[in-house]
Every structure is written in C-alpha cells, then in structure tokens.
Short mmCIF file of C-alpha atoms and ligand atoms in Angstrom, two decimals:
data_model
loop_
_atom_site.label_atom_id
_atom_site.label_comp_id
_atom_site.label_asym_id
_atom_site.label_seq_id
_atom_site.Cartn_x
_atom_site.Cartn_y
_atom_site.Cartn_z
CA MET A 1 -12.32 22.99 30.81
CA THR A 2 -7.98 23.85 30.97
CA TYR A 3 -6.07 22.56 28.84
CA THR A 4 -4.10 20.26 31.73
CA SER A 5 -6.85 18.92 32.61
CA ARG A 6 -7.70 17.43 29.20
CA LYS A 7 -6.89 13.44 28.79
CA ARG A 8 -4.29 12.59 26.51
CA VAL A 9 -5.55 9.83 24.67
CA LEU A 10 -3.22 7.30 20.86
CA VAL A 11 -5.99 5.86 18.28
CA THR A 12 -3.86 3.90 17.05
CA GLY A 13 -5.45 2.98 13.90
CA GLY A 14 -7.89 6.47 13.95
CA ALA A 15 -8.19 7.42 10.83
CA GLY A 16 -10.22 4.00 10.07
CA PHE A 17 -13.34 3.23 9.84
CA LEU A 18 -13.60 2.03 14.29
CA GLY A 19 -11.43 5.01 15.11
CA SER A 20 -12.69 8.27 12.99
CA HIS A 21 -15.68 7.99 14.89
CA LEU A 22 -13.91 6.92 18.14
CA CYS A 23 -11.70 10.67 17.84
CA GLU A 24 -15.02 12.06 16.94
CA ARG A 25 -16.89 11.02 20.70
CA LEU A 26 -12.69 11.68 22.29
CA ILE A 27 -12.91 15.77 21.14
CA GLU A 28 -16.58 16.35 21.09
CA ARG A 29 -15.82 14.92 25.30
CA GLY A 30 -13.00 17.13 26.43
CA ASP A 31 -9.94 14.92 24.72
CA ASP A 32 -6.76 15.44 23.53
CA VAL A 33 -6.27 13.11 20.65
CA LEU A 34 -3.52 11.98 19.10
CA CYS A 35 -4.26 9.77 15.76
CA VAL A 36 -1.13 7.51 14.84
CA ASP A 37 -2.52 5.96 11.79
CA ASN A 38 -0.24 4.64 8.53
CA PHE A 39 -3.15 4.75 6.03
CA TYR A 40 -2.65 1.51 5.00
CA THR A 41 -6.75 0.89 4.66
CA GLY A 42 -7.87 4.00 7.13
CA THR A 43 -7.81 6.93 4.55
CA LYS A 44 -7.23 11.32 5.51
CA ASP A 45 -10.80 12.23 4.10
CA ASN A 46 -12.46 10.03 7.60
CA VAL A 47 -10.66 12.42 9.89
CA ALA A 48 -10.53 15.71 6.97
CA HIS A 49 -12.77 17.34 9.66
CA LEU A 50 -11.15 17.04 12.51
CA LEU A 51 -8.11 18.43 11.67
CA GLU A 52 -9.06 22.54 12.43
CA ASP A 53 -9.87 21.20 15.62
CA PRO A 54 -7.06 22.04 17.88
CA HIS A 55 -7.12 19.15 20.54
CA PHE A 56 -7.12 17.02 17.77
CA GLU A 57 -3.01 15.56 15.86
CA LEU A 58 -2.61 13.28 13.63
CA MET A 59 0.83 11.25 13.23
CA ARG A 60 1.53 9.10 10.88
CA HIS A 61 2.97 6.50 12.04
CA ASP A 62 3.33 2.58 11.39
CA VAL A 63 3.06 1.10 14.43
CA THR A 64 5.03 -1.87 13.52
CA PHE A 65 8.09 0.65 14.85
CA PRO A 66 8.46 2.03 18.33
CA LEU A 67 6.39 4.77 19.23
CA TYR A 68 8.11 8.03 22.15
CA VAL A 69 4.59 10.54 23.39
CA GLU A 70 3.01 11.22 26.72
CA ILE A 71 -0.22 9.82 27.02
CA ASP A 72 -2.37 9.22 29.75
CA GLU A 73 -5.14 6.31 27.23
CA ILE A 74 -4.46 4.16 24.16
CA TYR A 75 -6.73 2.78 21.97
CA ASN A 76 -4.95 -0.25 20.26
CA LEU A 77 -7.06 -0.12 16.33
CA ALA A 78 -3.89 0.15 13.96
CA CYS A 79 -5.06 -3.82 12.09
CA PRO A 80 -6.59 -4.07 8.85
CA ALA A 81 -10.30 -5.64 9.65
CA SER A 82 -11.80 -7.02 6.78
CA PRO A 83 -10.19 -10.24 4.98
CA VAL A 84 -9.91 -8.50 1.54
CA HIS A 85 -7.49 -6.57 3.99
CA TYR A 86 -6.42 -8.29 6.47
CA GLN A 87 -5.71 -11.39 3.48
CA ARG A 88 -3.52 -8.69 1.24
CA ASP A 89 -0.46 -8.84 2.48
CA PRO A 90 -1.09 -11.45 6.09
CA VAL A 91 2.11 -11.33 6.89
CA GLN A 92 2.15 -7.61 8.24
CA THR A 93 -1.34 -7.85 8.60
CA THR A 94 0.24 -10.73 11.63
CA LYS A 95 2.78 -7.89 12.99
CA THR A 96 0.44 -5.41 12.61
CA SER A 97 -1.04 -7.42 15.57
CA VAL A 98 1.56 -8.67 17.01
CA HIS A 99 4.41 -5.93 17.14
CA GLY A 100 1.94 -3.14 17.56
CA ALA A 101 0.46 -4.53 20.55
CA ILE A 102 4.05 -4.63 22.08
CA ASN A 103 4.81 -1.21 20.70
CA MET A 104 1.79 0.24 22.75
CA LEU A 105 1.71 -2.33 25.73
CA GLY A 106 6.02 -0.93 25.98
CA LEU A 107 4.66 2.62 25.45
CA ALA A 108 1.61 1.98 28.29
CA LYS A 109 4.01 1.02 30.57
CA ARG A 110 7.11 4.18 30.23
CA THR A 111 4.20 6.40 30.59
CA GLY A 112 2.25 4.85 32.46
CA ALA A 113 -0.67 5.09 30.30
CA LYS A 114 -4.20 2.75 30.62
CA ILE A 115 -4.64 1.21 26.78
CA LEU A 116 -7.86 -0.77 25.61
CA GLN A 117 -7.02 -3.39 22.81
CA ALA A 118 -9.57 -3.76 20.32
CA SER A 119 -10.25 -7.43 19.61
CA THR A 120 -11.82 -9.39 17.71
CA SER A 121 -14.92 -11.93 17.58
CA GLU A 122 -12.72 -13.62 15.29
CA VAL A 123 -10.85 -14.32 17.88
CA TYR A 124 -13.78 -17.05 18.59
CA GLY A 125 -13.17 -18.90 15.13
CA ASP A 126 -15.56 -21.93 13.45
CA PRO A 127 -16.85 -21.87 16.95
CA GLU A 128 -19.03 -24.70 17.92
CA VAL A 129 -20.43 -22.50 21.39
CA HIS A 130 -23.91 -19.83 20.29
CA PRO A 131 -23.81 -17.43 20.83
CA GLN A 132 -20.06 -17.01 21.86
CA PRO A 133 -18.72 -16.03 25.86
CA GLU A 134 -15.55 -14.86 26.19
CA SER A 135 -15.04 -17.62 28.84
CA TYR A 136 -14.70 -20.21 25.31
CA TRP A 137 -11.17 -20.74 24.03
CA GLY A 138 -12.54 -21.28 20.45
CA ARG A 139 -11.62 -23.12 17.16
CA VAL A 140 -9.30 -21.01 15.55
CA ASN A 141 -7.31 -22.63 12.45
CA PRO A 142 -4.29 -21.74 12.87
CA LEU A 143 -2.94 -22.79 8.99
CA GLY A 144 -5.43 -20.66 7.33
CA PRO A 145 -6.05 -18.03 5.12
CA ARG A 146 -7.89 -15.78 8.04
CA ALA A 147 -5.33 -17.12 10.58
CA CYS A 148 -3.38 -13.84 10.15
CA TYR A 149 -6.10 -12.03 11.14
CA ASP A 150 -7.20 -14.16 13.98
CA GLU A 151 -4.68 -15.72 15.56
CA GLY A 152 -2.21 -11.90 15.13
CA LYS A 153 -5.99 -10.27 17.23
CA ARG A 154 -5.19 -13.61 18.99
CA CYS A 155 -1.58 -13.34 20.87
CA ALA A 156 -2.13 -9.95 20.64
CA GLU A 157 -4.77 -10.84 23.91
CA THR A 158 -2.39 -13.30 25.05
CA LEU A 159 0.35 -10.33 25.53
CA PHE A 160 -2.54 -7.93 26.66
CA PHE A 161 -2.69 -10.85 29.72
CA ASP A 162 0.55 -10.63 30.20
CA TYR A 163 2.34 -7.19 30.36
CA PHE A 164 -1.26 -7.14 33.32
CA ARG A 165 0.27 -10.26 35.13
CA GLN A 166 3.35 -8.99 34.74
CA HIS A 167 4.48 -5.50 35.29
CA GLY A 168 0.54 -4.72 35.99
CA LEU A 169 -0.16 -2.52 33.43
CA ARG A 170 -4.07 -1.37 33.62
CA ILE A 171 -5.47 -3.36 30.44
CA LYS A 172 -9.09 -3.96 28.55
CA VAL A 173 -9.39 -6.50 25.76
CA ALA A 174 -12.82 -5.47 24.23
CA ARG A 175 -13.85 -7.90 22.23
CA ILE A 176 -15.82 -6.37 19.01
CA PHE A 177 -18.28 -7.82 15.97
CA ASN A 178 -19.46 -7.23 13.16
CA THR A 179 -19.83 -3.73 12.49
CA TYR A 180 -21.15 -1.76 10.52
CA GLY A 181 -21.85 2.08 9.39
CA PRO A 182 -20.04 5.42 7.70
CA ARG A 183 -16.91 5.37 6.94
CA MET A 184 -16.88 1.77 5.71
CA ALA A 185 -14.40 1.14 3.10
CA PRO A 186 -16.46 0.66 -0.13
CA ASP A 187 -13.66 -1.51 -0.97
CA ASP A 188 -13.91 -3.65 2.00
CA GLY A 189 -15.06 -7.37 0.73
CA ARG A 190 -17.82 -6.60 4.04
CA VAL A 191 -21.47 -7.77 3.13
CA VAL A 192 -22.83 -4.43 4.37
CA SER A 193 -21.24 -2.66 2.37
CA ASN A 194 -21.08 -4.06 -0.74
CA PHE A 195 -24.63 -5.42 -1.02
CA ILE A 196 -24.93 -1.66 -0.92
CA LEU A 197 -23.20 -0.94 -3.31
CA GLN A 198 -24.18 -3.43 -5.87
CA ALA A 199 -27.80 -1.97 -5.01
CA LEU A 200 -26.89 1.58 -5.63
CA SER A 201 -26.03 0.94 -8.71
CA ASP A 202 -28.44 -1.96 -9.02
CA GLU A 203 -26.10 -4.61 -9.71
CA PRO A 204 -26.92 -8.60 -8.61
CA ILE A 205 -26.17 -9.08 -5.32
CA THR A 206 -23.80 -11.83 -4.45
CA ILE A 207 -24.78 -14.57 -1.38
CA PHE A 208 -22.13 -17.02 -0.58
CA GLY A 209 -22.42 -19.54 -0.29
CA ASP A 210 -26.58 -20.72 0.22
CA GLY A 211 -27.12 -16.84 2.57
CA ARG A 212 -29.26 -19.09 5.59
CA GLN A 213 -25.64 -17.97 7.21
CA THR A 214 -26.74 -15.98 10.60
CA ARG A 215 -24.58 -12.67 10.94
CA SER A 216 -25.11 -9.93 14.04
CA PHE A 217 -24.46 -6.37 13.32
CA CYS A 218 -23.52 -3.56 15.80
CA PHE A 219 -24.06 0.07 14.25
CA VAL A 220 -20.79 1.95 14.90
CA ASP A 221 -21.95 4.80 16.76
CA ASP A 222 -23.03 1.69 19.57
CA LEU A 223 -19.66 -0.30 19.63
CA VAL A 224 -18.56 3.47 20.07
CA ASP A 225 -19.89 3.77 22.92
CA GLY A 226 -18.92 0.60 24.40
CA LEU A 227 -15.93 0.94 24.01
CA ILE A 228 -15.68 4.69 25.44
CA ARG A 229 -17.54 3.13 27.96
CA MET A 230 -15.03 -0.37 28.47
CA MET A 231 -11.96 2.56 29.03
CA ASP A 232 -13.62 4.16 31.80
CA THR A 233 -14.49 1.16 33.77
CA PRO A 234 -12.46 0.50 36.71
CA ASP A 235 -8.68 -0.95 36.85
CA ASP A 236 -10.27 -4.20 37.96
CA ILE A 237 -12.64 -4.47 34.72
CA THR A 238 -9.83 -6.14 32.46
CA GLY A 239 -11.99 -7.76 30.18
CA PRO A 240 -12.68 -9.48 27.31
CA VAL A 241 -15.77 -8.07 27.24
CA ASN A 242 -17.75 -8.76 23.65
CA LEU A 243 -18.94 -5.68 22.00
CA GLY A 244 -21.91 -6.01 19.66
CA ASN A 245 -25.22 -7.16 18.96
CA ALA A 246 -26.68 -10.29 19.36
CA ALA A 247 -29.89 -9.87 16.76
CA GLU A 248 -29.28 -12.63 14.14
CA ILE A 249 -30.22 -12.02 10.45
CA THR A 250 -29.83 -14.47 7.43
CA VAL A 251 -27.40 -12.86 5.06
CA ARG A 252 -30.06 -13.80 2.70
CA GLU A 253 -32.31 -11.48 4.60
CA LEU A 254 -30.33 -8.84 5.16
CA ALA A 255 -29.65 -8.12 0.97
CA GLU A 256 -33.74 -8.53 1.72
CA ALA A 257 -33.80 -5.64 3.26
CA VAL A 258 -31.52 -2.97 1.71
CA ILE A 259 -33.45 -3.89 -1.65
CA GLU A 260 -35.56 -2.73 0.18
CA ARG A 261 -33.91 -0.06 1.36
CA THR A 262 -32.55 1.31 -1.17
CA GLY A 263 -35.01 0.67 -3.60
CA SER A 264 -33.26 -0.56 -5.72
CA SER A 265 -33.88 -3.27 -8.81
CA SER A 266 -30.85 -5.43 -8.06
CA GLN A 267 -31.10 -9.53 -7.87
CA LEU A 268 -29.90 -12.54 -5.72
CA ILE A 269 -26.94 -14.29 -7.12
CA PHE A 270 -25.42 -17.38 -5.81
CA GLU A 271 -21.21 -18.35 -5.47
CA PRO A 272 -19.83 -20.54 -3.33
CA LEU A 273 -18.10 -19.52 0.84
CA PRO A 274 -14.65 -18.49 0.50
CA ALA A 275 -12.62 -20.69 3.15
CA ASP A 276 -13.56 -20.98 7.37
CA ASP A 277 -16.58 -19.21 6.77
CA PRO A 278 -18.05 -19.33 9.77
CA ARG A 279 -21.32 -19.74 9.26
CA GLN A 280 -22.42 -18.47 12.60
CA ARG A 281 -21.58 -16.13 15.00
CA ARG A 282 -23.44 -14.27 17.25
CA PRO A 283 -22.34 -12.26 20.70
CA GLU A 284 -23.09 -13.59 24.23
CA LEU A 285 -23.74 -9.25 25.48
CA SER A 286 -24.01 -9.84 29.57
CA ARG A 287 -20.94 -9.73 30.90
CA ALA A 288 -21.66 -6.20 28.55
CA GLU A 289 -24.07 -4.72 30.76
CA GLU A 290 -23.14 -6.54 33.86
CA SER A 291 -20.23 -4.52 33.65
CA LEU A 292 -20.35 -1.69 31.26
CA GLY A 293 -24.17 -0.72 31.93
CA TRP A 294 -23.39 -1.66 27.59
CA ALA A 295 -26.31 -2.33 25.79
CA PRO A 296 -26.39 -1.42 21.55
CA SER A 297 -28.75 0.94 21.05
CA THR A 298 -30.29 1.35 17.59
CA ASP A 299 -31.38 -1.08 14.94
CA LEU A 300 -30.62 -2.65 11.74
CA ALA A 301 -32.90 -0.63 9.97
CA GLU A 302 -32.14 2.57 11.29
CA GLY A 303 -28.61 0.88 10.41
CA LEU A 304 -29.08 0.40 7.87
CA THR A 305 -30.59 3.75 6.24
CA ARG A 306 -27.70 6.11 7.89
CA THR A 307 -25.33 4.17 6.07
CA ILE A 308 -27.28 4.01 2.77
CA ASP A 309 -27.23 7.78 3.20
CA TYR A 310 -23.41 7.83 3.15
CA PHE A 311 -23.01 5.44 0.42
CA ARG A 312 -25.44 7.54 -1.81
CA ARG A 313 -23.76 10.98 -0.39
CA LYS A 314 -20.10 9.86 -1.74
CA TRP A 315 -22.01 8.08 -4.77
CA THR A 316 -23.48 10.69 -5.86
CA ALA A 317 -20.03 13.01 -4.99
CA ASN A 318 -18.05 10.66 -7.01
CA ALA A 319 -20.19 10.65 -9.69
CA ALA A 320 -20.41 13.58 -10.36
CA PRO A 321 -18.71 16.13 -13.43
CA GLY A 322 -15.27 16.64 -12.19
CA LYS A 323 -15.46 13.82 -9.85
CA ALA A 324 -14.47 10.87 -11.35
CA GLY A 325 -13.17 7.45 -9.38
N1 NAD B 1 -15.36 -3.08 11.40
C1 NAD B 1 -16.11 -4.36 11.88
O1 NAD B 1 -16.98 -4.97 12.07
C2 NAD B 1 -14.64 -5.13 13.49
C3 NAD B 1 -14.81 -6.05 14.01
C4 NAD B 1 -13.82 -6.87 15.09
C5 NAD B 1 -12.12 -6.02 15.45
N2 NAD B 1 -12.38 -4.73 14.99
C6 NAD B 1 -11.06 -4.67 15.39
O2 NAD B 1 -11.42 -3.20 15.21
C7 NAD B 1 -9.94 -2.32 14.56
C8 NAD B 1 -10.47 -1.40 13.81
O3 NAD B 1 -10.94 -1.77 12.98
P1 NAD B 1 -11.44 -0.96 11.58
O4 NAD B 1 -13.29 -2.11 11.02
O5 NAD B 1 -12.38 0.54 11.77
O6 NAD B 1 -10.63 -1.08 9.86
P2 NAD B 1 -9.90 -0.02 8.91
O7 NAD B 1 -9.47 -1.00 8.54
O8 NAD B 1 -11.18 0.78 8.74
O9 NAD B 1 -9.56 0.67 10.56
C9 NAD B 1 -8.07 -0.38 10.97
C10 NAD B 1 -7.13 1.74 10.65
O10 NAD B 1 -4.98 0.61 11.09
C11 NAD B 1 -4.08 1.59 10.57
N3 NAD B 1 -2.82 0.47 10.60
C12 NAD B 1 -3.33 -0.37 9.80
N4 NAD B 1 -2.02 -0.66 10.19
C13 NAD B 1 -1.68 -0.48 10.27
C14 NAD B 1 0.31 0.11 11.25
N5 NAD B 1 0.84 -1.05 11.23
N6 NAD B 1 0.22 1.36 11.60
C15 NAD B 1 -0.94 2.00 11.36
N7 NAD B 1 -2.05 1.95 11.84
C16 NAD B 1 -1.90 0.38 10.37
C17 NAD B 1 -5.16 1.79 8.84
O11 NAD B 1 -4.79 2.28 8.23
C18 NAD B 1 -7.03 1.90 9.22
O12 NAD B 1 -7.00 3.34 9.20
C19 NAD B 1 -9.46 -2.88 14.02
O13 NAD B 1 -7.69 -3.74 15.22
C20 NAD B 1 -10.18 -4.49 14.01
O14 NAD B 1 -9.35 -5.94 14.69
C21 NAD B 1 -13.58 -4.35 13.87
#
C-alpha cells in the first residue's frame, strides 16, 4: 500500500479501552492512525505497543478545544465512560461530549471527513421497553448524577444529526452497549473488571441490589468490528445503530461465572443499588444485522477467559518485585 492510498484516520479517546483496540485494528488493515487523547481515563500504556509503528501517531489534546489536522475519517470516542470516571468531574464530562462533538464536527466539516460518534445505550436511560430498539426515545433523568453523561451523549447525537441536515456531513452514530475485554481500566468500577479483580484477590465480590438485574456484555473485538463496519457503510446509513450483545445474564450469574473461571474462593456480598441504576438493558440488534451485516460472535465464556487472562497478567506483573503499585 502506498503512502497516498492510506486513509488518515483520527481516533479521539484512542488511548482508552475501546480506542486502543480500534487504533490497533485500523493500523492492521492499512490505515494511518492519529490517536488524540488527554489521558483523563486512558493511558499511554494502552498504546505503547503501537508507538514504534510508522503508521501510528499519538497526540495529547483535549477535544473541548478545536483541533486542526488533515484527516479522512474521524472516530469520536473521547469521553470518560464509566460512572466513577464521568461523575468525578461532571461539568467536564458534559463539555467533553458537547464541545468535543462540536469541535470534531467542525473538523469534519472543514476537511470533508466522515465522522462516527461513539454514543451509548445510556441514551435510553432506565427504559420501559425491552429490548431497546433505536426508535425508542429513552427515559433519562436530566437532573440525576448520571445526567452529565446521558444528556451529554444525547446532545452530541442531536449535534451530529443537525450537522448532517444543515451542512450535509457524512455522519454515523453507533449506540454502544456494555463492552468488556482486555485494557478495561481496573479502577473503572464496572461490573466485569470489579468482579474479576475481586475474584483474583479472593476478596468478597460486591453485588449492588439483589443481583437479579440483568446486563448484556459485548466482547471488545466484536464491538470494534461493528464500529469499523459502521464507518464503512454507504453515506445514506447514518444510524443510530445499536452495537452490543443481546445475550442477557443476571449480575449474580456473572459473579458466579467469574468465580468459577478464576478458581477463586471469593464470597458474594450485597450492597444497595446506586441512584438511577437501570434494572435491565439489552440491545435490539436487527438494524445492525441488516445495515452492517454484523452480529457479535464471541460468547461470554471465551470473552471472560481472555479478559481474566489479561487481568491476571497485569496483576502478576504489578505484584512482581520492584513494580509496586
Ligand atoms: N466501554 C463501554 O462499555 C462503552 C459503552 C457505551 C459507550 N461507550 C463509549 O465509547 C467511548 C470509549 O469508551 P471506553 O470504554 O474506551 O472508555 P475510556 O475511558 O477507556 O476511554 C475514553 C478515552 O477518552 C479520553 N478522553 C476523555 N476526555 C477527553 C477529552 N476531553 N479530550 C481527549 N480525550 C479525552 C480518555 O483519556 C480515554 O482515553 C466513550 O465515548 C464511551 O462513552 C463505551
């Protein structure tokens, strides 16, 4: 592949969990990748293995400020994604979603780039409809502690569709449901990483509520495949398109699966549910199947094994002499 035939692809939030896998896959398929991140929740470690690659570039930048680069495609992933991270500085979370979207849409307008927004199932809030189709408008509490994320992401979607209608931008909106896998931040308070870390250290596993609330989990490789397919769709496909895994599991069953796979002696303990925690969340995936020819293919057993292997390696490395902390 010649230099000029390579696509120049910008990944904002590229040093995060999903972004780092996306950068890797785009380079593998022959793109030139510019990863932009302010390292708020992402780390250089996540992309350290790409730094020597001539087709990868890492730039420290906060998307709430304008960015001037020449680019063909933009994946806009920059935003803290887990409640502990996005509630730490809620004003900054809304700014990142809203100002970040405005800045990246402005960049797409100037360069003529195609732009994909990493939206979220949280736009559905605490839904009255199961599973959630893209046509469902959602039930979000605009005043609660999750609103900085949920409403920020909803406003970003609005901006994408206004730039599409008003300026003819080529947009793609993907609504991502719970995703897990290697490189999840260990301190993100998410159920999969929490359970694995607690199990690996034989500590009690904390379940919020009675554990009967259900979740569906998509493995990161499947999700990244869906994002790339979405970007590659014809211009008339804008989304929103749900991406996730429809297989439902209760939180308690997940804890038990983690205990079994880690061979842990952890016990389960139960604590009160946090505010606005959804009781059930499951994607309706027929639009993804029809318009992207996409469906997740990694089952929970395989995905959990690969994620546990990653945390075990990290955990062992951190516990090694001279690598305290
Ligand atoms: N992981 C999931 O299950 C999930 C579910 C739904 C939506 N999403 C969306 O996917 C995207 C990536 O999520 P993730 O799980 O990889 O989270 P993450 O926290 O690992 O990644 C987000 C990245 O964005 C960076 N970032 C945050 N604010 C920034 C700013 N102002 N400027 C530049 N960079 C900034 C962070 O440093 C981090 O590297 C997010 O937009 C998130 O809302 C993720």
